[in-house]
Short mmCIF file of C-alpha atoms in Angstrom, two decimals:
data_model
loop_
_atom_site.label_atom_id
_atom_site.label_comp_id
_atom_site.label_asym_id
_atom_site.label_seq_id
_atom_site.Cartn_x
_atom_site.Cartn_y
_atom_site.Cartn_z
CA MET A 1 65.38 25.77 106.67
CA TYR A 2 64.13 28.89 108.98
CA ASP A 3 62.68 30.12 105.71
CA ILE A 4 61.09 27.42 105.38
CA LEU A 5 59.92 26.55 108.97
CA PHE A 6 58.27 30.44 109.45
CA PHE A 7 56.99 31.19 105.57
CA VAL A 8 55.53 27.46 104.12
CA ALA A 9 55.03 25.59 107.48
CA LEU A 10 53.59 27.98 110.15
CA PRO A 11 51.65 29.58 107.53
CA TYR A 12 49.63 25.82 106.28
CA VAL A 13 49.74 25.18 110.70
CA ALA A 14 48.13 28.68 111.64
CA LEU A 15 45.65 28.54 108.22
CA VAL A 16 44.39 24.53 109.55
CA LEU A 17 43.68 25.87 112.51
CA PHE A 18 41.95 29.03 111.88
CA PHE A 19 39.22 26.89 109.80
CA LEU A 20 39.69 23.68 112.11
CA VAL A 21 39.12 24.82 115.80
CA GLY A 22 36.84 28.21 114.44
CA ILE A 23 34.52 25.86 113.18
CA THR A 24 34.62 22.94 115.59
CA ARG A 25 34.10 25.86 118.26
CA TYR A 26 30.99 27.45 116.31
CA ARG A 27 29.77 24.25 116.31
CA ARG A 28 30.09 23.08 119.58
CA ARG A 29 30.28 26.21 121.41
CA PRO A 30 27.95 29.02 119.54
CA PHE A 31 27.21 31.42 122.15
CA SER A 32 31.38 31.26 122.82
CA VAL A 33 31.44 33.07 119.29
CA THR A 34 31.27 36.64 120.50
CA SER A 35 33.69 39.63 121.02
CA LEU A 36 32.66 39.69 125.06
CA SER A 37 31.96 42.89 125.03
CA SER A 38 31.76 44.56 128.40
CA GLN A 39 31.12 48.27 127.51
CA PHE A 40 28.67 48.46 130.14
CA LEU A 41 31.38 47.28 132.58
CA GLU A 42 33.01 50.75 131.88
CA ASN A 43 32.05 52.85 129.30
CA ARG A 44 34.63 56.73 129.39
CA LYS A 45 38.14 54.78 128.75
CA HIS A 46 36.31 52.18 126.51
CA PHE A 47 35.02 54.60 123.01
CA TRP A 48 39.22 55.88 123.12
CA SER A 49 40.06 52.43 122.96
CA THR A 50 37.76 50.06 120.72
CA VAL A 51 37.00 53.68 118.27
CA PRO A 52 40.66 54.25 117.58
CA PHE A 53 41.49 50.58 117.36
CA HIS A 54 39.14 49.20 115.52
CA TYR A 55 38.80 52.13 112.90
CA GLY A 56 42.60 52.19 112.14
CA VAL A 57 42.66 48.84 112.38
CA ILE A 58 40.33 47.59 109.81
CA GLY A 59 41.68 50.47 107.93
CA VAL A 60 44.72 48.96 107.77
CA LEU A 61 43.29 45.43 107.21
CA LEU A 62 41.88 47.21 103.50
CA LEU A 63 44.63 48.10 102.91
CA HIS A 64 46.05 44.66 103.21
CA LEU A 65 43.44 43.08 101.43
CA ALA A 66 43.04 45.69 98.60
CA GLY A 67 47.73 45.01 98.30
CA LEU A 68 46.22 40.71 98.04
CA MET A 69 43.31 41.10 96.19
CA ILE A 70 44.13 44.12 93.39
CA PRO A 71 48.36 44.58 92.89
CA ASP A 72 48.03 45.84 89.44
CA THR A 73 45.90 48.73 90.56
CA MET A 74 47.87 49.51 94.19
CA LEU A 75 51.06 49.68 91.68
CA ALA A 76 49.53 51.94 89.47
CA TRP A 77 47.79 54.09 92.19
CA ASN A 78 51.57 54.74 93.21
CA ALA A 79 52.86 55.71 90.16
CA ALA A 80 52.00 59.23 90.85
CA PRO A 81 53.97 60.56 93.78
CA VAL A 82 51.53 62.05 95.41
CA ARG A 83 49.21 59.67 95.61
CA LEU A 84 51.54 56.95 97.06
CA VAL A 85 52.73 59.48 100.03
CA VAL A 86 48.81 60.32 100.75
CA LEU A 87 48.54 56.46 100.54
CA GLU A 88 51.14 56.57 102.83
CA VAL A 89 50.24 58.41 105.67
CA THR A 90 46.95 57.38 105.56
CA GLY A 91 47.99 53.82 105.79
CA LEU A 92 50.77 55.04 108.96
CA ALA A 93 47.41 57.63 110.45
CA LEU A 94 45.36 54.49 110.83
CA GLY A 95 48.16 52.19 112.23
CA LEU A 96 49.28 55.23 114.65
CA MET A 97 45.40 55.32 115.78
CA ALA A 98 45.28 51.84 115.91
CA LEU A 99 48.28 51.66 118.53
CA PHE A 100 46.91 54.32 120.79
CA GLY A 101 43.02 52.48 120.66
CA LEU A 102 45.22 48.99 121.89
CA VAL A 103 47.35 50.64 124.20
CA ASN A 104 44.38 52.71 125.93
CA SER A 105 42.31 49.29 126.01
CA MET A 106 45.45 47.70 127.83
CA ILE A 107 45.38 50.97 130.24
CA ARG A 108 41.07 50.33 130.72
CA ARG A 109 41.61 46.53 131.75
CA VAL A 110 44.62 46.92 134.83
CA GLN A 111 42.99 49.53 135.95
CA SER A 112 39.49 48.74 135.93
CA PRO A 113 38.50 46.43 138.61
CA ARG A 114 35.86 45.11 137.13
CA ILE A 115 37.28 44.79 133.20
CA ARG A 116 40.15 42.84 135.29
CA ILE A 117 38.17 40.51 136.65
CA ILE A 118 36.58 38.97 133.36
CA THR A 119 39.69 39.54 130.89
CA ASN A 120 41.55 35.75 131.32
CA LYS A 121 45.10 35.02 129.74
CA SER A 122 44.07 34.34 126.21
CA ASP A 123 42.94 38.00 125.79
CA TRP A 124 46.36 39.35 127.39
CA VAL A 125 47.92 36.87 124.75
CA LEU A 126 45.69 38.68 122.14
CA LEU A 127 46.74 41.50 123.44
CA ALA A 128 50.40 41.22 123.10
CA LEU A 129 49.98 40.25 119.39
CA LEU A 130 48.56 42.96 118.43
CA LEU A 131 50.86 45.27 120.48
CA ILE A 132 53.74 43.52 118.40
CA GLN A 133 52.19 43.59 115.70
CA ILE A 134 50.59 47.09 115.11
CA VAL A 135 54.16 48.87 116.36
CA LEU A 136 56.51 46.07 114.24
CA GLY A 137 54.01 47.68 111.08
CA ILE A 138 55.08 50.97 111.99
CA LEU A 139 58.37 50.57 112.60
CA VAL A 140 58.33 48.94 108.77
CA ALA A 141 56.19 51.52 107.43
CA ILE A 142 59.05 54.16 108.50
CA TYR A 143 61.48 52.44 108.19
CA ASN A 144 60.87 49.91 105.07
CA GLY A 145 58.96 52.34 103.55
CA TRP A 146 56.60 52.71 100.72
CA GLY A 147 55.19 49.19 101.54
CA SER A 148 51.88 49.74 100.01
CA SER A 149 53.88 49.74 96.28
CA TRP A 150 56.28 46.09 97.45
CA PHE A 151 53.70 44.08 99.02
CA ALA A 152 52.10 44.07 95.84
CA ALA A 153 55.01 43.09 94.71
CA SER A 154 56.54 40.39 96.79
CA ALA A 155 54.67 40.12 99.50
CA THR A 156 51.40 39.29 96.79
CA PRO A 157 52.78 36.75 94.50
CA TRP A 158 54.35 34.91 97.92
CA LEU A 159 50.86 34.51 99.64
CA TRP A 160 48.88 33.10 95.97
CA SER A 161 51.96 31.00 95.90
CA LEU A 162 50.89 29.54 99.16
CA PHE A 163 46.92 29.68 98.43
CA THR A 164 47.52 28.06 95.32
CA LEU A 165 49.52 25.04 97.14
CA ASN A 166 52.35 25.56 95.41
CA PRO A 167 54.62 27.31 97.89
CA ASP A 168 56.82 29.91 96.47
CA LEU A 169 59.51 31.27 99.51
CA SER A 170 62.33 33.19 97.60
CA TYR A 171 59.50 36.57 97.05
CA VAL A 172 59.85 36.96 101.26
CA ALA A 173 63.43 35.15 101.93
CA GLY A 174 65.39 38.05 101.37
CA MET A 175 63.09 40.55 103.01
CA PRO A 176 64.56 42.37 106.19
CA LEU A 177 63.95 41.77 109.39
CA LEU A 178 61.55 43.91 110.55
CA VAL A 179 59.46 42.97 107.50
CA LYS A 180 59.90 39.06 108.75
CA LEU A 181 58.78 38.69 112.24
CA HIS A 182 55.05 41.56 110.95
CA ILE A 183 54.93 38.13 108.33
CA ILE A 184 56.05 35.75 111.28
CA ASN A 185 53.63 37.07 113.76
CA ALA A 186 50.67 37.72 111.83
CA PHE A 187 50.48 33.89 110.91
CA LEU A 188 51.17 33.67 114.82
CA MET A 189 47.91 35.55 115.46
CA ILE A 190 45.82 33.97 112.94
CA GLY A 191 46.91 30.53 114.21
CA PHE A 192 45.74 31.83 117.47
CA PHE A 193 42.60 33.47 116.31
CA PRO A 194 39.86 31.00 116.64
CA PHE A 195 41.46 30.10 120.21
CA THR A 196 40.05 34.16 121.76
CA ARG A 197 38.28 36.47 121.32
CA LEU A 198 39.51 37.69 117.82
CA ILE A 199 36.46 34.72 116.72
CA HIS A 200 34.01 37.97 116.77
CA VAL A 201 35.75 39.17 113.74
CA ILE A 202 34.09 36.10 111.43
CA VAL A 203 30.51 36.49 112.69
CA ILE A 204 29.30 37.35 109.48
CA PRO A 205 27.29 39.51 109.18
CA ASN A 206 29.11 42.33 110.92
CA PRO A 207 26.40 45.00 111.35
CA TYR A 208 27.54 46.32 114.51
CA LEU A 209 29.61 48.20 111.94
CA TRP A 210 27.22 50.20 110.25
CA ARG A 211 24.23 49.66 113.44
CA LYS A 212 23.03 52.71 115.30
CA THR A 213 24.27 52.51 119.39
CA GLN A 214 22.75 50.15 121.62
CA VAL A 215 22.87 51.46 125.11
CA VAL A 216 23.00 48.61 128.06
CA ARG A 217 21.23 49.49 131.05
CA TRP A 218 21.06 47.96 134.47
CA ASN A 219 17.50 46.72 134.90
CA ARG A 220 18.02 47.00 138.84
CA ASP A 221 18.24 48.99 141.93
CA ARG A 222 21.71 50.02 141.34
CA LYS A 223 21.13 52.28 144.92
CA ARG A 224 20.21 49.20 146.87
CA LEU A 225 22.90 46.69 145.72
CA ARG A 226 25.45 49.42 146.12
CA ILE A 227 27.15 49.23 143.57
CA ARG A 228 29.16 52.37 142.04
CA ASP A 229 31.35 53.44 139.19
CA MET B 1 41.22 16.26 118.28
CA ARG B 2 41.94 13.58 116.56
CA LEU B 3 41.15 15.06 113.88
CA LEU B 4 43.31 18.00 114.44
CA SER B 5 46.15 16.38 115.21
CA THR B 6 45.24 14.26 111.75
CA ALA B 7 45.50 17.04 109.87
CA LEU B 8 48.44 18.77 111.35
CA ILE B 9 50.19 14.95 110.78
CA SER B 10 49.34 14.83 106.89
CA LEU B 11 49.90 18.80 106.64
CA LEU B 12 53.81 18.49 107.75
CA THR B 13 54.62 15.38 106.40
CA LEU B 14 54.06 16.59 102.46
CA CYS B 15 56.34 17.71 101.31
CA PRO B 16 55.62 20.94 98.77
CA PRO B 17 56.40 20.91 95.71
CA GLY B 18 59.83 22.24 94.37
CA PHE B 19 62.17 21.78 96.80
CA SER B 20 63.51 18.19 96.11
CA GLN B 21 63.79 19.07 92.09
CA GLU B 22 67.28 18.39 90.92
CA PRO B 23 68.46 21.72 90.02
CA ASP B 24 67.98 23.12 86.70
CA ALA B 25 71.60 23.82 85.40
CA GLU B 26 70.23 25.55 82.17
CA ALA B 27 67.73 28.01 83.25
CA PHE B 28 69.74 29.03 86.32
CA PHE B 29 72.38 29.91 84.08
CA LYS B 30 70.39 31.72 81.99
CA ILE B 31 68.80 34.01 84.22
CA GLN B 32 71.73 34.53 87.21
CA CYS B 33 74.57 34.49 84.96
CA VAL B 34 73.95 35.69 81.53
CA ALA B 35 74.38 39.24 82.62
CA CYS B 36 77.72 39.39 83.84
CA HIS B 37 78.91 35.35 82.02
CA ASN B 38 79.42 33.93 78.36
CA ILE B 39 80.63 30.43 77.73
CA GLY B 40 82.70 31.10 74.10
CA SER B 41 83.23 34.68 74.35
CA PRO B 42 84.26 37.11 77.68
CA GLY B 43 81.14 38.18 79.21
CA ILE B 44 79.88 42.28 80.22
CA LEU B 45 81.85 41.92 83.67
CA GLY B 46 83.55 37.96 84.03
CA PRO B 47 85.32 36.16 82.68
CA ASP B 48 84.48 33.59 79.22
CA LEU B 49 83.81 30.80 81.44
CA ALA B 50 84.49 27.64 78.56
CA GLY B 51 86.64 25.46 79.79
CA VAL B 52 86.85 26.87 83.82
CA THR B 53 87.06 23.33 85.21
CA GLU B 54 90.38 23.09 83.54
CA ARG B 55 92.40 26.15 84.96
CA GLN B 56 90.83 25.48 88.76
CA THR B 57 89.38 22.48 90.84
CA ARG B 58 85.69 21.78 92.03
CA GLU B 59 86.87 22.09 95.23
CA TRP B 60 88.43 25.57 94.74
CA LEU B 61 85.27 26.22 92.24
CA VAL B 62 81.82 25.71 94.32
CA PRO B 63 83.01 27.50 97.65
CA PHE B 64 83.61 30.45 95.55
CA MET B 65 80.48 30.79 93.27
CA MET B 66 78.96 29.98 96.70
CA ASP B 67 79.97 32.50 98.23
CA PRO B 68 82.41 35.23 96.35
CA PRO B 69 82.72 38.05 98.72
CA ALA B 70 83.97 35.53 101.07
CA VAL B 71 86.62 33.65 99.23
CA LEU B 72 88.16 37.06 98.53
CA ALA B 73 87.75 38.54 101.62
CA SER B 74 90.00 35.30 102.75
CA GLY B 75 93.02 36.62 100.86
CA ASP B 76 92.60 33.77 97.86
CA PRO B 77 95.65 34.49 95.49
CA TYR B 78 93.79 32.83 92.41
CA ALA B 79 90.12 34.88 93.00
CA GLN B 80 92.47 38.40 93.50
CA GLU B 81 93.78 37.51 90.19
CA LEU B 82 90.10 36.96 88.81
CA LEU B 83 89.54 40.70 90.84
CA ALA B 84 92.40 42.37 88.75
CA ALA B 85 91.31 40.41 85.59
CA ALA B 86 88.04 41.47 85.73
CA ASN B 87 88.87 45.97 86.70
CA ASN B 88 87.48 44.96 90.40
CA VAL B 89 84.15 44.75 89.99
CA GLN B 90 83.36 42.07 92.79
CA MET B 91 81.06 39.32 91.62
CA ILE B 92 78.50 39.36 94.49
CA LYS B 93 76.58 36.33 96.43
CA ILE B 94 73.71 34.84 94.66
CA PRO B 95 71.13 33.56 95.89
CA GLY B 96 69.20 30.02 95.54
CA LEU B 97 73.30 29.48 94.40
CA ASP B 98 74.30 26.25 96.58
CA ALA B 99 76.25 23.03 96.69
CA ALA B 100 74.23 21.17 94.51
CA MET B 101 73.64 24.08 91.79
CA ALA B 102 77.12 25.05 91.62
CA ASN B 103 78.19 21.58 90.62
CA ALA B 104 75.47 21.38 87.80
CA LEU B 105 75.73 24.72 87.00
CA LEU B 106 79.80 23.10 86.05
CA ASP B 107 78.77 20.28 84.76
CA TYR B 108 76.32 22.48 82.10
CA ILE B 109 79.14 24.21 81.59
CA GLU B 110 81.52 22.33 80.73
CA ALA B 111 78.79 20.33 78.13
CA GLN B 112 78.67 24.11 76.95
CA SER B 113 82.43 24.71 76.30
CA GLY B 114 82.92 22.78 73.35
CA ALA B 115 79.60 24.22 71.88
CA ASP B 116 80.25 26.87 68.62
CA PRO B 117 81.37 30.82 70.09
CA LYS B 118 78.98 33.01 71.17
CA PRO B 119 79.15 37.41 70.25
CA ALA B 120 80.67 39.04 72.79
CA PRO B 121 77.88 41.65 74.30
CA VAL B 122 78.12 45.04 74.02
CA VAL B 123 78.25 47.92 75.77
CA GLU B 124 77.77 51.20 74.47
CA THR B 125 79.69 54.10 75.18
CA GLU B 126 77.92 56.72 73.23
CA PRO B 127 76.88 59.93 75.71
CA PHE B 128 72.84 59.01 76.08
CA THR B 129 70.49 61.65 75.55
CA ALA B 130 67.98 63.96 77.08
CA GLU B 131 65.45 61.74 75.71
CA GLU B 132 66.40 58.40 77.05
CA ILE B 133 67.73 59.96 80.64
CA ASN B 134 64.31 61.47 80.91
CA SER B 135 61.79 58.44 79.49
CA GLY B 136 64.72 56.61 82.01
CA ARG B 137 63.43 58.49 85.06
CA GLU B 138 59.32 57.67 84.20
CA TYR B 139 60.56 54.12 84.20
CA PHE B 140 61.79 54.71 87.52
CA THR B 141 59.27 56.73 89.12
CA GLY B 142 56.80 53.85 87.37
CA ALA B 143 54.76 57.04 85.21
CA LYS B 144 55.91 54.70 82.31
CA SER B 145 54.89 51.10 83.11
CA LEU B 146 57.86 48.39 83.14
CA GLU B 147 56.61 46.19 79.86
CA ASN B 148 56.61 43.12 81.65
CA GLY B 149 55.21 44.51 84.32
CA ALA B 150 57.21 44.53 87.16
CA PRO B 151 57.18 47.04 89.53
CA ALA B 152 58.81 50.68 89.20
CA CYS B 153 62.09 50.77 90.95
CA THR B 154 60.61 53.74 93.28
CA ALA B 155 58.55 51.00 95.41
CA CYS B 156 61.96 50.12 97.47
CA HIS B 157 64.28 52.37 96.19
CA THR B 158 64.95 56.23 95.32
CA THR B 159 67.79 58.70 93.86
CA TYR B 160 68.66 62.33 95.39
CA ASP B 161 66.32 63.89 92.08
CA ILE B 162 63.85 61.54 92.73
CA GLY B 163 63.50 63.01 97.32
CA SER B 164 62.97 60.55 99.92
CA TRP B 165 59.06 61.75 99.65
CA GLY B 166 58.75 60.09 96.12
CA GLY B 167 61.48 57.10 96.50
CA GLY B 168 60.92 53.55 98.75
CA ARG B 169 62.82 52.91 101.95
CA LEU B 170 63.14 48.75 101.51
CA GLY B 171 66.12 48.56 98.93
CA PRO B 172 68.60 51.14 99.00
CA ASP B 173 69.24 54.44 97.60
CA LEU B 174 70.11 54.76 94.61
CA THR B 175 72.13 58.22 93.25
CA HIS B 176 75.51 56.43 93.34
CA VAL B 177 74.72 52.95 92.14
CA SER B 178 76.52 53.52 89.05
CA GLN B 179 79.98 54.47 90.87
CA ARG B 180 78.87 51.15 92.62
CA LEU B 181 78.98 49.09 89.95
CA GLN B 182 82.12 50.69 88.85
CA GLY B 183 80.15 52.34 85.41
CA ARG B 184 77.75 51.66 82.76
CA ALA B 185 78.76 47.74 82.21
CA GLY B 186 77.91 46.76 85.58
CA LEU B 187 74.49 48.98 85.54
CA GLN B 188 74.02 46.91 82.67
CA ALA B 189 74.51 43.62 83.81
CA TRP B 190 73.16 44.82 87.21
CA LEU B 191 69.83 45.56 85.43
CA THR B 192 69.94 42.23 82.67
CA MET B 193 68.90 40.38 86.32
CA PRO B 194 68.98 41.90 89.21
CA ALA B 195 71.02 39.40 92.22
CA SER B 196 69.72 40.11 95.07
CA ALA B 197 67.61 38.33 97.04
CA VAL B 198 64.15 40.69 97.03
CA MET B 199 64.50 41.78 93.23
CA THR B 200 66.18 38.03 91.74
CA PRO B 201 62.52 36.03 91.85
CA ILE B 202 60.61 39.02 90.85
CA PHE B 203 62.79 39.83 88.16
CA SER B 204 63.60 36.85 86.84
CA LYS B 205 60.04 36.53 86.12
CA GLN B 206 59.22 39.97 85.14
CA ARG B 207 62.58 41.37 82.72
CA LEU B 208 63.33 44.52 82.06
CA THR B 209 63.27 45.22 78.37
CA LYS B 210 67.09 46.03 76.63
CA SER B 211 65.72 49.87 75.98
CA GLU B 212 63.94 50.11 79.21
CA ILE B 213 67.76 49.11 80.28
CA ARG B 214 68.93 51.33 78.38
CA ASP B 215 66.81 54.13 79.54
CA LEU B 216 67.54 53.16 83.53
CA VAL B 217 71.23 52.99 82.70
CA ALA B 218 70.77 56.48 81.57
CA PHE B 219 68.62 58.39 84.50
CA LEU B 220 71.30 56.60 87.33
CA GLU B 221 74.01 57.47 85.16
CA SER B 222 72.64 61.07 85.26
CA GLU B 223 72.20 61.17 88.33
CA ASN B 224 75.82 59.54 89.85
CA GLU B 225 76.92 62.92 88.18
CA LYS B 226 74.65 65.46 89.18
CA SER B 227 73.81 65.04 92.56
CA PRO B 228 75.88 66.17 95.35
CA SER B 229 74.44 63.38 97.75
CA GLU B 230 72.24 60.80 98.62
CA ALA B 231 68.32 61.36 99.30
CA PRO B 232 67.79 62.62 102.91
CA ALA B 233 66.81 60.65 105.16
CA VAL B 234 62.28 61.41 105.49
CA THR B 235 61.80 58.91 108.39
CA ALA B 236 61.46 62.18 111.34
CA SER B 237 58.75 63.93 109.10
CA PHE B 238 56.77 61.12 107.84
CA PHE B 239 56.27 59.60 111.33
CA SER B 240 55.61 63.30 112.29
CA ALA B 241 52.62 63.78 108.75
CA GLY B 242 51.70 60.46 110.41
CA VAL B 243 50.65 61.73 114.63
CA ILE B 244 49.71 64.71 112.63
CA VAL B 245 46.65 62.99 111.09
CA ALA B 246 45.87 60.10 113.81
CA ILE B 247 45.57 63.44 115.82
CA LEU B 248 43.04 65.00 113.64
CA LEU B 249 40.97 62.05 112.60
CA LEU B 250 40.61 61.11 116.81
CA VAL B 251 39.37 64.79 116.96
CA MET B 252 36.59 64.02 114.36
CA PHE B 253 35.52 61.01 116.42
CA GLY B 254 35.42 62.58 119.12
CA LEU B 255 32.93 65.50 117.50
CA ILE B 256 30.85 62.98 115.99
CA TRP B 257 30.03 61.63 118.85
CA LYS B 258 30.61 64.13 121.23
CA ASN B 259 26.95 63.74 122.61
CA ARG B 260 27.70 60.25 123.32
CA TYR B 261 27.22 60.03 127.00
CA ARG B 262 25.78 63.73 127.67
CA SER B 263 22.03 63.61 126.63
CA THR B 264 21.39 60.28 128.51
CA ARG B 265 23.80 58.11 129.86
CA ILE B 266 25.31 59.97 132.26
CA PRO B 267 21.76 61.91 133.54
CA MET B 268 20.97 58.00 134.19
CA VAL B 269 24.41 57.06 136.04
CA GLU B 270 23.44 60.16 138.27
CA ARG B 271 20.24 59.32 139.15
CA ALA B 272 20.80 55.63 139.87
CA LYS B 273 23.92 57.24 142.33
CA ARG B 274 21.43 59.26 144.06
#
């Protein structure tokens, strides 16, 4: 019963919220579709938060996406033990790097008064969900290892059964608790996605991934205003 | 908001297909039961099921089919008798076998009981050749792909010989699986229809062929004979490898962007403070 709730109902509710609220927000409040960068409020800790976090998370997401889109290629790649270990260690390292960046960004939000003031409740909920998700992902990689293979064999058919509106939860019903929690939290994040600054992810094109860095600076006399770092 | 609630309600009332269908006992029997049982002749491991409802009542059979280990653990004398008759190979709990399916299966078995007896399955007893063992190893690691597209065993399992860096950690270590499943017949039955919640959905659609099963049985039997213990845990060294690569990546980022504050921003901030 809980399996139907978590692995059929929750994903659909999350996806409906994702699209419905996402589109509504874009139509009603287009200027709120932003990452709300705080780079020019604090820039030293910012680098060691955002850079490791984003490269780590994007790498890990691409690996998950590969498992979903090209499962046979993943299994073929993993047929040689050396390739499998290279892929798994890379995935774990990217996850650890994302965790390092995320923890730094949480410390930065607590420590810097300027950042604290622009941080709202949805940011904290999002940071908590991200922290839980990354820690669970790392634990799965360690204790239920070689997910790059079994994801392609079990999670991929289940996800496609959801997308084709013919849900078959038998593929995930027998998964260990850590894996189930990782999946549930992922769909909680997808549902919560359009209510948070995560919305910046879907602003395509995303040229800030490759464009040159942009230096934002104050156009006023900081000395006179007595603003100190 | 109204649009949102309408969408949610219509979604929740929409019954996903496949949840309220009549149990298809014949299909279930052919996937889940035939690995061990037959109707009209003894199975590889379990008794002949012809006339089973004449030997026992449904009140006893249904709970046993749903959870054999629980009934065995309760000390039920008839269950103990069955266990002894099956050379102490315990029937496992079958995923998806609920009360409705158990009753439908008993109806199916009753209907089939009068039919022509089927030949009993054969379990080879000859020693396996080195080629068969090697081929089994290749199927296990994925060096040779399985005909119907099922993932290689190493996605979830390892053995002592494969080593922890080669095999996955979702399922159990299979070094001594041959011993756990009481030898060749048990292994062959399991591989014909793996009855674990994770394996059943995959291997009921992507079945192993007879020759793949024979080679895998050969490999797993040889593992049990030659390997002294299960593969050692790899968690600590795997985690350390991940930490080392992560640190290297962080150092790389630090080097790539080492001039990030120095050329423009730091002088500007210092100038503003003066």
